[in-house]
Coordinates of C-alpha atoms and ligand atoms in Angstrom, one line a residue:
X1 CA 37.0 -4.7 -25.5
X2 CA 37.8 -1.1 -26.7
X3 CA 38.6 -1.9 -30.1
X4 CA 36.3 -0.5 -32.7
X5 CA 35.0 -3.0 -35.9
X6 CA 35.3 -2.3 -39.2
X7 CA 31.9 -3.1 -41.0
X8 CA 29.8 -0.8 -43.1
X9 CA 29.2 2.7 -41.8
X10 CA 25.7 2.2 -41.9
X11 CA 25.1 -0.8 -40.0
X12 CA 23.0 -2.5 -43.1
X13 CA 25.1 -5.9 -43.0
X14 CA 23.2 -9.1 -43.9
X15 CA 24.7 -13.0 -43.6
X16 CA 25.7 -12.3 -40.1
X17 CA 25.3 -15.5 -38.0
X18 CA 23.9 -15.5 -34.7
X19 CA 25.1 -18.7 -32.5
X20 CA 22.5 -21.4 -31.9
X21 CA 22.0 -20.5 -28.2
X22 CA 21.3 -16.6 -28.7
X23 CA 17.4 -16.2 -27.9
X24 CA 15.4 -14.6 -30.3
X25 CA 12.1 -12.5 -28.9
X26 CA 9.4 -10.2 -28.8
X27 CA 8.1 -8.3 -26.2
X28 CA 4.5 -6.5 -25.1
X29 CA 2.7 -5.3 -21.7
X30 CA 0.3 -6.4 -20.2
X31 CA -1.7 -2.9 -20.5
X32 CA -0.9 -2.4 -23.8
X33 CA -2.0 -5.1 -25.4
X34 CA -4.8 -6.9 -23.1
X35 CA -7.8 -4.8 -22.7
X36 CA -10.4 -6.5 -21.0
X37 CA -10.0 -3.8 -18.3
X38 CA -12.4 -4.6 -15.7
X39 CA -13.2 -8.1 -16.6
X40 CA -12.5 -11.3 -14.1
X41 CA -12.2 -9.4 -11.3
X42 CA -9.2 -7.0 -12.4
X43 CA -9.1 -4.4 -10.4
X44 CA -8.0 -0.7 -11.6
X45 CA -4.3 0.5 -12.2
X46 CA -3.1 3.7 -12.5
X47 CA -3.2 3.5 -16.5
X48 CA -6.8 3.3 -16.1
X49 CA -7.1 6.3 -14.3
X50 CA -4.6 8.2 -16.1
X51 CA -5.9 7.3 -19.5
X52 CA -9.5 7.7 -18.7
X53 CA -8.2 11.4 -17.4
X54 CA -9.4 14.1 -20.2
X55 CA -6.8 15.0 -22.2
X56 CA -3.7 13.2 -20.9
X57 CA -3.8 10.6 -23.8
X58 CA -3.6 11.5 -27.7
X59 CA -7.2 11.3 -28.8
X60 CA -9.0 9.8 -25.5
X61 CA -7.4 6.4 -26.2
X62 CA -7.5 4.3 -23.4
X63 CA -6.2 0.4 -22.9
X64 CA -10.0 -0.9 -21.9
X65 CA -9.8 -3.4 -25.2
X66 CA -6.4 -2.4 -27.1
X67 CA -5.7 -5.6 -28.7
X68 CA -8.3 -7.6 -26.8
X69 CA -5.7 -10.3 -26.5
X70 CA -6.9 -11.3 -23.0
X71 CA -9.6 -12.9 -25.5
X72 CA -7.4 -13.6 -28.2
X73 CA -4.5 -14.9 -26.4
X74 CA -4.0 -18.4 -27.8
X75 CA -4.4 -17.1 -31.6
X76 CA -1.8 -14.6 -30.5
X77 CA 0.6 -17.5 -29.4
X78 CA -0.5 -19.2 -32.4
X79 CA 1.1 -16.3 -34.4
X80 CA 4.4 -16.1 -32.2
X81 CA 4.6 -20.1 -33.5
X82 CA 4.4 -19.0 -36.9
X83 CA 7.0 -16.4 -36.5
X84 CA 9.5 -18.9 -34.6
X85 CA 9.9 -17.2 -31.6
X86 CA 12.0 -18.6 -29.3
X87 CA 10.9 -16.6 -26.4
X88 CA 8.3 -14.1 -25.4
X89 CA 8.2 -11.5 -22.9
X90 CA 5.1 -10.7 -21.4
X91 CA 4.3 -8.3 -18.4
X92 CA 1.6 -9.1 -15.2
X93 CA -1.0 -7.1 -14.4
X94 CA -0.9 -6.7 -11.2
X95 CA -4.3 -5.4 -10.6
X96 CA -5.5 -9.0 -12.0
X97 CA -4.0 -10.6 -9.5
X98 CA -4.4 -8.2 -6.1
X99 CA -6.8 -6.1 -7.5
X100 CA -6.6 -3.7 -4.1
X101 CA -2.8 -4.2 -4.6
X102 CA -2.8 -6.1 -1.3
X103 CA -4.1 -9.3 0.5
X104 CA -6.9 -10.5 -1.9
X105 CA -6.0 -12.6 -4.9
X106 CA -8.0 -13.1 -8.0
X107 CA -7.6 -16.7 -9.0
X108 CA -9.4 -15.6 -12.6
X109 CA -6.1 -13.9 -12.8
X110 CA -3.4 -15.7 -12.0
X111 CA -5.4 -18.5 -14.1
X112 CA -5.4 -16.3 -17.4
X113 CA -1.5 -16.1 -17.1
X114 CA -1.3 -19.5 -15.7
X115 CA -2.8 -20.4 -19.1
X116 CA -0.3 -18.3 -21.4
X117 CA 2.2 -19.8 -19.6
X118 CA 1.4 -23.7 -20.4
X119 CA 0.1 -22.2 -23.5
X120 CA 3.8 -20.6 -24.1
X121 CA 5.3 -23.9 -23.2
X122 CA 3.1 -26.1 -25.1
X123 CA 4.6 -24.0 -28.0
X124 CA 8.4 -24.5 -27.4
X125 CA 8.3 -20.5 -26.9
X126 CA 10.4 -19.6 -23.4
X127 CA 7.7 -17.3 -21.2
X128 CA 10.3 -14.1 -19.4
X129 CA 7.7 -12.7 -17.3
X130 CA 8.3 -9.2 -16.2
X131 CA 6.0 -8.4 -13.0
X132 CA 5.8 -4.4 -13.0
X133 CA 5.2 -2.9 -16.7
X134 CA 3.5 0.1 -15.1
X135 CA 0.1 -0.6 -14.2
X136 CA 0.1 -0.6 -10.3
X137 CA -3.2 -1.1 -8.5
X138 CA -4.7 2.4 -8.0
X139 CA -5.4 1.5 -4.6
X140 CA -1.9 1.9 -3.7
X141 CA -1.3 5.3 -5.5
X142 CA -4.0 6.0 -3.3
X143 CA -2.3 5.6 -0.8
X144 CA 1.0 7.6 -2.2
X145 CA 2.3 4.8 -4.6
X146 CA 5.9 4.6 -5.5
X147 CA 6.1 8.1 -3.0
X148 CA 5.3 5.5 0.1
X149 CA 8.1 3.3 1.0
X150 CA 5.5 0.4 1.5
X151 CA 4.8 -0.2 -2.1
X152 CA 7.6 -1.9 -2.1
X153 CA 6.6 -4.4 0.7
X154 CA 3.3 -4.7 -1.1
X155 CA 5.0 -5.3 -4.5
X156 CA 7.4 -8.1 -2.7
X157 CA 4.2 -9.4 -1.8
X158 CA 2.9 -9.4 -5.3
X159 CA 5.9 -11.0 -6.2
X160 CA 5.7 -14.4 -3.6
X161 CA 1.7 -14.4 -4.7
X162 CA 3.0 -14.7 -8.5
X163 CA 6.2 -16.4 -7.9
X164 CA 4.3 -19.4 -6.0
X165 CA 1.8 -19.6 -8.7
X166 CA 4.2 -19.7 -12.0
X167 CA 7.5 -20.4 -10.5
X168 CA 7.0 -24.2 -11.3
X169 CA 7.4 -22.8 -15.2
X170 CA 7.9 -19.2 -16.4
X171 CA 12.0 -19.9 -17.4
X172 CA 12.8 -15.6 -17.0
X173 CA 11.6 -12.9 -14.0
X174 CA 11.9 -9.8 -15.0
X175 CA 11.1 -7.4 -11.9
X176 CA 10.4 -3.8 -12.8
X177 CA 10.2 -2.4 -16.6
X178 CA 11.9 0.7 -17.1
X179 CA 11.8 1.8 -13.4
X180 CA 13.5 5.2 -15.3
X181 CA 9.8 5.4 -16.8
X182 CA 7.7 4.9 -13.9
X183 CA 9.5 7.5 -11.4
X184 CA 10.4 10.2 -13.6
X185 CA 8.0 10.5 -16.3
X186 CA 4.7 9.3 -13.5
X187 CA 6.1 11.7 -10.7
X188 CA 8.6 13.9 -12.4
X189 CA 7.2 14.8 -16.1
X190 CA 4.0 13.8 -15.4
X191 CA 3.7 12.4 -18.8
X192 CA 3.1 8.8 -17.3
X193 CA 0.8 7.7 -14.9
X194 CA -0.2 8.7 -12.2
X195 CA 0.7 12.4 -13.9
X196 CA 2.4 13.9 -10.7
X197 CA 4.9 16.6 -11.2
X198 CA 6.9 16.8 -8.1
X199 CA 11.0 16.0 -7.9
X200 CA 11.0 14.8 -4.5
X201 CA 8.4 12.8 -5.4
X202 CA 9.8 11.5 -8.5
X203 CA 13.5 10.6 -6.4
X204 CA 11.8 8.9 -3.7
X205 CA 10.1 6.8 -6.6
X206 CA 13.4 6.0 -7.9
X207 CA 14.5 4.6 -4.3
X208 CA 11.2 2.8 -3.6
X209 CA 11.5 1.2 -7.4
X210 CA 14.9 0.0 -6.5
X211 CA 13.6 -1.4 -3.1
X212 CA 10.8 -3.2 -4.5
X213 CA 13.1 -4.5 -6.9
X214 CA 15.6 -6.4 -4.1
X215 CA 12.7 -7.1 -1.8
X216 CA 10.6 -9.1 -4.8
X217 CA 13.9 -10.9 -6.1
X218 CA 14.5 -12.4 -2.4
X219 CA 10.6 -13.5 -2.6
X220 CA 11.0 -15.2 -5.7
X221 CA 14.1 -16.7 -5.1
X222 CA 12.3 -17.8 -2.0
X223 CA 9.4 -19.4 -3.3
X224 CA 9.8 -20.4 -6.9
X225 CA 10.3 -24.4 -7.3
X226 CA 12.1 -24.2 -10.9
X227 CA 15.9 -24.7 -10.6
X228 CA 17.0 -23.0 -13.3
X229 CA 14.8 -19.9 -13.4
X230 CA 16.8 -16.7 -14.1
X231 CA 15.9 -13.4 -12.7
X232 CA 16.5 -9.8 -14.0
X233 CA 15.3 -6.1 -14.2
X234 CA 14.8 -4.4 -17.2
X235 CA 16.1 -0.9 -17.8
X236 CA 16.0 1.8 -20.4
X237 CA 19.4 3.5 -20.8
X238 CA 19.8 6.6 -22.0
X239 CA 23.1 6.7 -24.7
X240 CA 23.9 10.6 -24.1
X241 CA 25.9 12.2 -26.7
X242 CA 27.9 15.7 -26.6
X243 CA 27.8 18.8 -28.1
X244 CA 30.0 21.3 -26.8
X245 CA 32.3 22.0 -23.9
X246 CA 29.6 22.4 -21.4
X247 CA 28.6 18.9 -22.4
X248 CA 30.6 16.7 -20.3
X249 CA 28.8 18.1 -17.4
X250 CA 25.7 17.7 -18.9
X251 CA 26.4 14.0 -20.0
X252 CA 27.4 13.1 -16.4
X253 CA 24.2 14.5 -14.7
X254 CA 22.1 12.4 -17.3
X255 CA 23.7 9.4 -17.1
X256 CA 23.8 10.2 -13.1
X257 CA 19.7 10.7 -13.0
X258 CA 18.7 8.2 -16.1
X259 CA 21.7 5.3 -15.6
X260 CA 23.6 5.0 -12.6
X261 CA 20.2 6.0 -10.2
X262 CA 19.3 2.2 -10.8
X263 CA 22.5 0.2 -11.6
X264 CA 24.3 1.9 -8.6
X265 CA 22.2 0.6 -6.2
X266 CA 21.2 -2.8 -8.0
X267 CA 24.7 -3.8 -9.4
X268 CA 27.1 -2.1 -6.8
X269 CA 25.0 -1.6 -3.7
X270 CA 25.3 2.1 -3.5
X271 CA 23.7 5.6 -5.1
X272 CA 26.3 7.4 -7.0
X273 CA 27.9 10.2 -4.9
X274 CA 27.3 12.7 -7.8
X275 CA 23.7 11.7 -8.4
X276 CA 23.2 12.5 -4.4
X277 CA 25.1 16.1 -4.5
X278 CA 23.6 16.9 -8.1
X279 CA 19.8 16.5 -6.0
X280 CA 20.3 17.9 -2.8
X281 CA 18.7 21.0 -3.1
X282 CA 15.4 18.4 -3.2
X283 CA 16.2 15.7 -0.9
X284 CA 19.0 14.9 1.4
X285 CA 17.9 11.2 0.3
X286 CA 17.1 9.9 4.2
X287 CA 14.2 8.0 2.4
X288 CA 17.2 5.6 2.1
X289 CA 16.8 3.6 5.5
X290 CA 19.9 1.6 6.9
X291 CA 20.2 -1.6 5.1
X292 CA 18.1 -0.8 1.9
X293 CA 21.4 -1.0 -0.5
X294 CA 22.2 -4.5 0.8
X295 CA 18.7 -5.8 -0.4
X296 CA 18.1 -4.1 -3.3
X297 CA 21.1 -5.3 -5.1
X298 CA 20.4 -8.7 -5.0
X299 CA 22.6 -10.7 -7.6
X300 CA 21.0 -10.9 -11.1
X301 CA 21.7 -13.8 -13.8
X302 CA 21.0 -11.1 -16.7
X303 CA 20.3 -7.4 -17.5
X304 CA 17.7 -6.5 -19.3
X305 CA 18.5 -3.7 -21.9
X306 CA 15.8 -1.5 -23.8
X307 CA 17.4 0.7 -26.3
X308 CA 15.5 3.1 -29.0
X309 CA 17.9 6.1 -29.7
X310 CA 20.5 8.4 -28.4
X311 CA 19.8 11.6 -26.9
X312 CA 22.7 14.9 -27.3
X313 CA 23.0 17.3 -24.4
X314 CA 24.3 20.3 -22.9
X315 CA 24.4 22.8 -20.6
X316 CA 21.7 25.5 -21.0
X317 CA 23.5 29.1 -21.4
X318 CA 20.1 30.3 -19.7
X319 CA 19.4 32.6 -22.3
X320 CA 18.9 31.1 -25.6
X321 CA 15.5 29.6 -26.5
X322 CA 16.4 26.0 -25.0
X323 CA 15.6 22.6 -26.8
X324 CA 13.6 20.0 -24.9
X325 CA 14.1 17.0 -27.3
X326 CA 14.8 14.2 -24.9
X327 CA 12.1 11.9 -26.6
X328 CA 9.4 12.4 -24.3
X329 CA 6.2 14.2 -24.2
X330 CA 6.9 17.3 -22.7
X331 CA 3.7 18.0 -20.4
X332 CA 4.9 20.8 -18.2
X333 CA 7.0 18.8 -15.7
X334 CA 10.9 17.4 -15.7
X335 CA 12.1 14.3 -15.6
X336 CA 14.9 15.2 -14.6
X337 CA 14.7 16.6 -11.1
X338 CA 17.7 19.0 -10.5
X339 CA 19.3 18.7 -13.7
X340 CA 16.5 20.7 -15.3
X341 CA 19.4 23.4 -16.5
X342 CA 20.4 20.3 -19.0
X343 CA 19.2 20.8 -22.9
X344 CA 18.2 18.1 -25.2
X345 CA 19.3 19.4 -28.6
X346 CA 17.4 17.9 -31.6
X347 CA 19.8 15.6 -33.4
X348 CA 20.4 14.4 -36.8
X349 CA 18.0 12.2 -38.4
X350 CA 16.9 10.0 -39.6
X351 CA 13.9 9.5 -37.2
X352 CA 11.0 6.9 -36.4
X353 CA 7.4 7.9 -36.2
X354 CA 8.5 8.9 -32.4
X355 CA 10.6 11.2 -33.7
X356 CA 13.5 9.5 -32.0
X357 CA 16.5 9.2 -34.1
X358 CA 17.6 6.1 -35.7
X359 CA 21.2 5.4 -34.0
X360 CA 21.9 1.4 -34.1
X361 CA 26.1 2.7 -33.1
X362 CA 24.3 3.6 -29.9
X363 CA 23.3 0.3 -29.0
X364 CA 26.5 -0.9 -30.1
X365 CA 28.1 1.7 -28.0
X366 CA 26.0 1.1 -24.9
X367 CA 26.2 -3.0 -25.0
X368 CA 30.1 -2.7 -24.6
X369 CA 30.0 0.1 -22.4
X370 CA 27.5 -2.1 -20.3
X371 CA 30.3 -5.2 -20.5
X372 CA 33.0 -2.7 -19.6
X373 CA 31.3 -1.1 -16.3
X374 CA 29.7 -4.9 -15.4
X375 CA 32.4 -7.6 -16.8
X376 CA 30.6 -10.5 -15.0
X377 CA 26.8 -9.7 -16.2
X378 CA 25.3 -11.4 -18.9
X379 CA 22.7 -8.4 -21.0
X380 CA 19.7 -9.3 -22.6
X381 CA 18.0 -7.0 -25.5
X382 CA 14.8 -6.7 -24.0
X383 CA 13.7 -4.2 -25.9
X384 CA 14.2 -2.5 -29.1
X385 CA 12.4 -1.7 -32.3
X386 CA 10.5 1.1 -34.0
X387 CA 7.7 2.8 -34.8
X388 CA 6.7 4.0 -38.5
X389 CA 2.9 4.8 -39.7
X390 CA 1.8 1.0 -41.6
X391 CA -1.2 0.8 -43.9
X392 CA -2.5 -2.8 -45.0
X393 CA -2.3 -2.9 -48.5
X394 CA -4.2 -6.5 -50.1
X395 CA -3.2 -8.1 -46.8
X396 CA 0.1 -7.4 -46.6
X397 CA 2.1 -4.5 -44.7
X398 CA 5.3 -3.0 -46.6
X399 CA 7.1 -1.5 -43.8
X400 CA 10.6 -1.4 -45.3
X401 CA 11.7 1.3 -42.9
X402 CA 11.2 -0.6 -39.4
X403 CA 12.8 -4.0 -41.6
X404 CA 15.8 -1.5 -42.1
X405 CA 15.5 -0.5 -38.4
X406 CA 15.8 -4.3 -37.6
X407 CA 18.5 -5.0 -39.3
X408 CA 20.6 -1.9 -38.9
X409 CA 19.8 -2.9 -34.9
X410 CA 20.7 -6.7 -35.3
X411 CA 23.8 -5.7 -36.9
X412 CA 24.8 -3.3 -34.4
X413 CA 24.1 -6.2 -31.3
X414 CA 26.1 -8.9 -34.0
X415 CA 28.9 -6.4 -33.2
X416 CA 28.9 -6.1 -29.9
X417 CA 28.8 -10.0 -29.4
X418 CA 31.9 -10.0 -32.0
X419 CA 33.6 -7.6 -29.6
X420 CA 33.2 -9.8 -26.1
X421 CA 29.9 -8.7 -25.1
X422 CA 28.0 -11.7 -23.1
X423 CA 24.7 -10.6 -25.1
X424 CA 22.1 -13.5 -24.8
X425 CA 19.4 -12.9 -26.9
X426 CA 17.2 -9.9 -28.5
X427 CA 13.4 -8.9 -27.6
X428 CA 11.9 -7.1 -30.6
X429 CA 9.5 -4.4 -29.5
X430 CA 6.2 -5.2 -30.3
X431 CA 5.3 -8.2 -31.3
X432 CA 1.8 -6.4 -31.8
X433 CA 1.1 -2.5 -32.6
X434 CA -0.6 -1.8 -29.1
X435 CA -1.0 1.2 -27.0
X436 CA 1.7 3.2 -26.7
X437 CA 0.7 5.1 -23.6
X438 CA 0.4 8.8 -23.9
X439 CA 0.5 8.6 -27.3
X440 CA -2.3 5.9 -27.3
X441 CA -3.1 4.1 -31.1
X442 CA -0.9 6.3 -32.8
X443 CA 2.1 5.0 -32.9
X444 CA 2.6 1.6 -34.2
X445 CA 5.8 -0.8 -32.9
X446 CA 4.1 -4.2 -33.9
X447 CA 5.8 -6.4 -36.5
X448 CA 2.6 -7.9 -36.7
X449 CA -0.3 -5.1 -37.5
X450 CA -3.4 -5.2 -35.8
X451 CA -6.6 -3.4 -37.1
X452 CA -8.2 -1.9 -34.1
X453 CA -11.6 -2.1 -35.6
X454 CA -11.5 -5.5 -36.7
X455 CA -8.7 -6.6 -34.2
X456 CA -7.5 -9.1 -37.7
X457 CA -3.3 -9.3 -37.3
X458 CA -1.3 -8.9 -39.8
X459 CA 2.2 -10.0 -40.0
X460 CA 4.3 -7.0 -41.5
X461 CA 6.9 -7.5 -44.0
X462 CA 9.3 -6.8 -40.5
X463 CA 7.8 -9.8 -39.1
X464 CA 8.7 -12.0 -42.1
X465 CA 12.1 -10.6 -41.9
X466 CA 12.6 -11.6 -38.4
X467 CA 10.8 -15.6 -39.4
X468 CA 13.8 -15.8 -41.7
X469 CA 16.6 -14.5 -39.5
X470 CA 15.0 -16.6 -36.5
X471 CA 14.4 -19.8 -38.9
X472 CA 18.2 -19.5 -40.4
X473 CA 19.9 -17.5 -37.3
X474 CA 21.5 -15.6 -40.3
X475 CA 20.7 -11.9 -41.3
X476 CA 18.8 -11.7 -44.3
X477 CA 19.9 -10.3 -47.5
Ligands
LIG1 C1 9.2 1.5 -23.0 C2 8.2 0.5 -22.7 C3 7.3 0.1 -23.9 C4 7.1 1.2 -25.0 C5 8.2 1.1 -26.0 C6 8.0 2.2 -27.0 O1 10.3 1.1 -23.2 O2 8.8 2.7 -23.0 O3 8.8 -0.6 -22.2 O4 6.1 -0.1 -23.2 O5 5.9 0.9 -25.6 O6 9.4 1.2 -25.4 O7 8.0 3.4 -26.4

């Protein structure tokens, strides 16, 4: 599978057929999208702190109401009807249903996603539940969160609470969104909740995140009654591009930290070697007790993939002024604990509203690379899509730049499938513009717009685009 495809430079193809079995999706979280913060019992997660925190979210915004579609849920499935979805991907908050993050269960809670569910199914649309999308009970980052090795005994708990509830019906588990996210960015950057800034603390996240993982999959596996449930993880995975000699050593750290810290451990039962030596001057890793590799990598029926860009790296000489454009808000701390001599060079454009640049060879590049390293793992998109500012203009939104996103995207995963890649289906991120964490309103990812006043949706031009490549499971002209 190393040969290249021909196909236009520029990834714009349309008429491409996708086979009747690939699933088409969208994808949100559950803080992002359902406000209703503190009603039916839910309890509060980090997000809640964090974003109620003075100045550690763009203009104050917080996810107390974002799209209010705790309330507006079934007019929300209504809408992924319209569209054709095939699937939907949905996260759990996990303060709605352990709202201390232990013992106590909120039966409101489970009952709201016990409705989307039959709500989901009623539909014809697939429910792929992912349990962790960030917003752990604050009770337990009282108590050190992802620091303390028993937030993953907790979050296994979680998992059999939720698993025993819903495992009669939700068709995809997904365990942990982005576990990249959560440790480095909430404990390394700082950028995420819960803020901290400490690289011990952000590589004993890492370890915890891939322990919870294993733990919760053995749960579920344990107590969900539907036989052909499939279970997964989702990861973001960092395409790292070169720029000079000192970049091969710079790529390998990187892809070491952001890559191989979670598919080590989950698909081949072991860190990386390199990962361990590039980090020792913070941790000899003995948070790693005897027996945890076995359990967290528990077989896996698919991987979930999130891809938005590419990032281009080097070496820092030390004395120029150094770049920092690795795509995420740069708050004062790393996210990459002991490769912070590593520079994220700004890179060509053209760029979304994030300022990430708009790359679809990379996730052409990374799905075979994935089916090279894992030959036997099916991959899921689970996310991808992109941000661009929208204006509703006599009820429509013209967003021809996130259409061309779409289809330069869809194009790029077409390819990969022609060239061997088991790639089952594609999650377009957002179904909804929603709250985009530190960033809050500002950045919109919905193909369908919502007007935060108002809370009206309306279904982009994107959306329509993706009606017609679902409805004929060819890419539009
Ligand atoms: C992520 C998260 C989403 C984001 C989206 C855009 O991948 O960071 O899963 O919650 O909103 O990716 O940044």
């Amino acid at each position: 599978m190393t040969e290249t495809t021909t196909g236009s430079k520029d990834y714009r193809d349309s008429g491409l057929e996708f086979p009747a079995d690939f699933l088409f999706g969208s994808a949100t979280a559950s803080y992002q999208i359902e406000g209703a913060a503190t009603e039916d019992g839910r309890g509060p997660s980090i997000w809640d702190t964090f974003s109620h925190t003075p100045g550690k979210i763009v203009n104050g915004d917080t996810g107390d109401v974002a799209d209010d579609h705790y309330h507006r849920w079934e007019s929300d499935l209504d809408l992924m009807k319209e569209l054709g979805l095939e699937a939907y991907r949905f996260s759990i908050a996990w303060p709605r249903i352990q709202p201390d993050g232990s013992g106590r269960v909120n039966e409101a809670g489970l009952a709201f996603y016990s409705r989307l569910v039959d709500g989901l199914l009623e539909r014809g649309i697939r429910p792929v539940a992912t349990l962790y999308h960030w917003d752990l009970p604050q009770a337990l980052e009282d108590a050190g969160g992802w620091t303390n090795r028993e937030t993953a005994y907790r979050f296994a708990e979680y998992a059999a609470v939720v698993g025993e509830a819903l495992g009669d019906r939700v068709h995809t588990w997904t365990t942990l969104n982005e576990p990249w996210c959560s440790a480095y960015l909430g404990y390394g950057s700082g950028a995420h909740a819960p803020g901290r800034t400490e690289p011990l603390a952000a590589l004993q996240a890492v370890h915890h995140l891939n322990l919870a993982h294993g733990l919760a999959l053995q749960e579920l596996r344990r107590v969900v009654t539907k036989a052909d449930a499939e279970y997964s993880v989702t990861l973001n995975f960092h395409v790292i591009r070169g720029h000079d000699d000192s970049s091969p050593e710079a790529i390998r750290r990187i892809d070491a930290l952001a890559n191989r810290a979670f598919t080590g451990p989950m698909l081949r039962g072991e860190y990386p070697a390199d990962l361990l030596e590039d980090t020792a001057a913070i941790t000899d890793w003995s948070f790693v007790q005897p027996g945890d590799l076995d359990v967290i990598r528990q077989p896996i029926d698919v991987l979930g993939v999130n891809y938005y860009s590419t990032v281009t790296v080097k070496m820092w000489d030390g004395e120029s002024p150094r770049q920092n454009a690795d795509g995420h808000k740069d708050v004062g701390g790393s996210p990459w604990p002991g490769s912070t001599d590593v520079e994220f060079l700004v890179q060509e454009g053209p760029y979304t509203a994030m300022g990430w640049n708009i790359a679809p060879d990379g996730l052409e590049e990374l799905l075979v690379s994935l089916s090279e390293q894992f030959p036997e793992q099916p991959l899921m998109i689970t996310e991808n899509g992109a941000a661009f500012d929208d204006v509703v203009e006599d009820g429509r939104v013209h967003d021809p730049e996130r259409l061309d996103y779409l289809r330069r995207h869809f194009t790029a995963a077409h390819r990969a499938k022609q060239r061997g890649v088991d790639l089952r289906g594609y999650f377009v991120w957002s179904l909804l513009d929603n709250f985009e964490w530190g960033y809050g309103y500002t950045k919109r990812f919905g193909i369908v717009h919502v007007d935060y006043d108002t809370q009206v949706r309306t279904v982009k031009d994107s959306g329509r685009f993706y009606q017609e490549l679902i409805r004929t499971r060819r890419l539009p002209e």
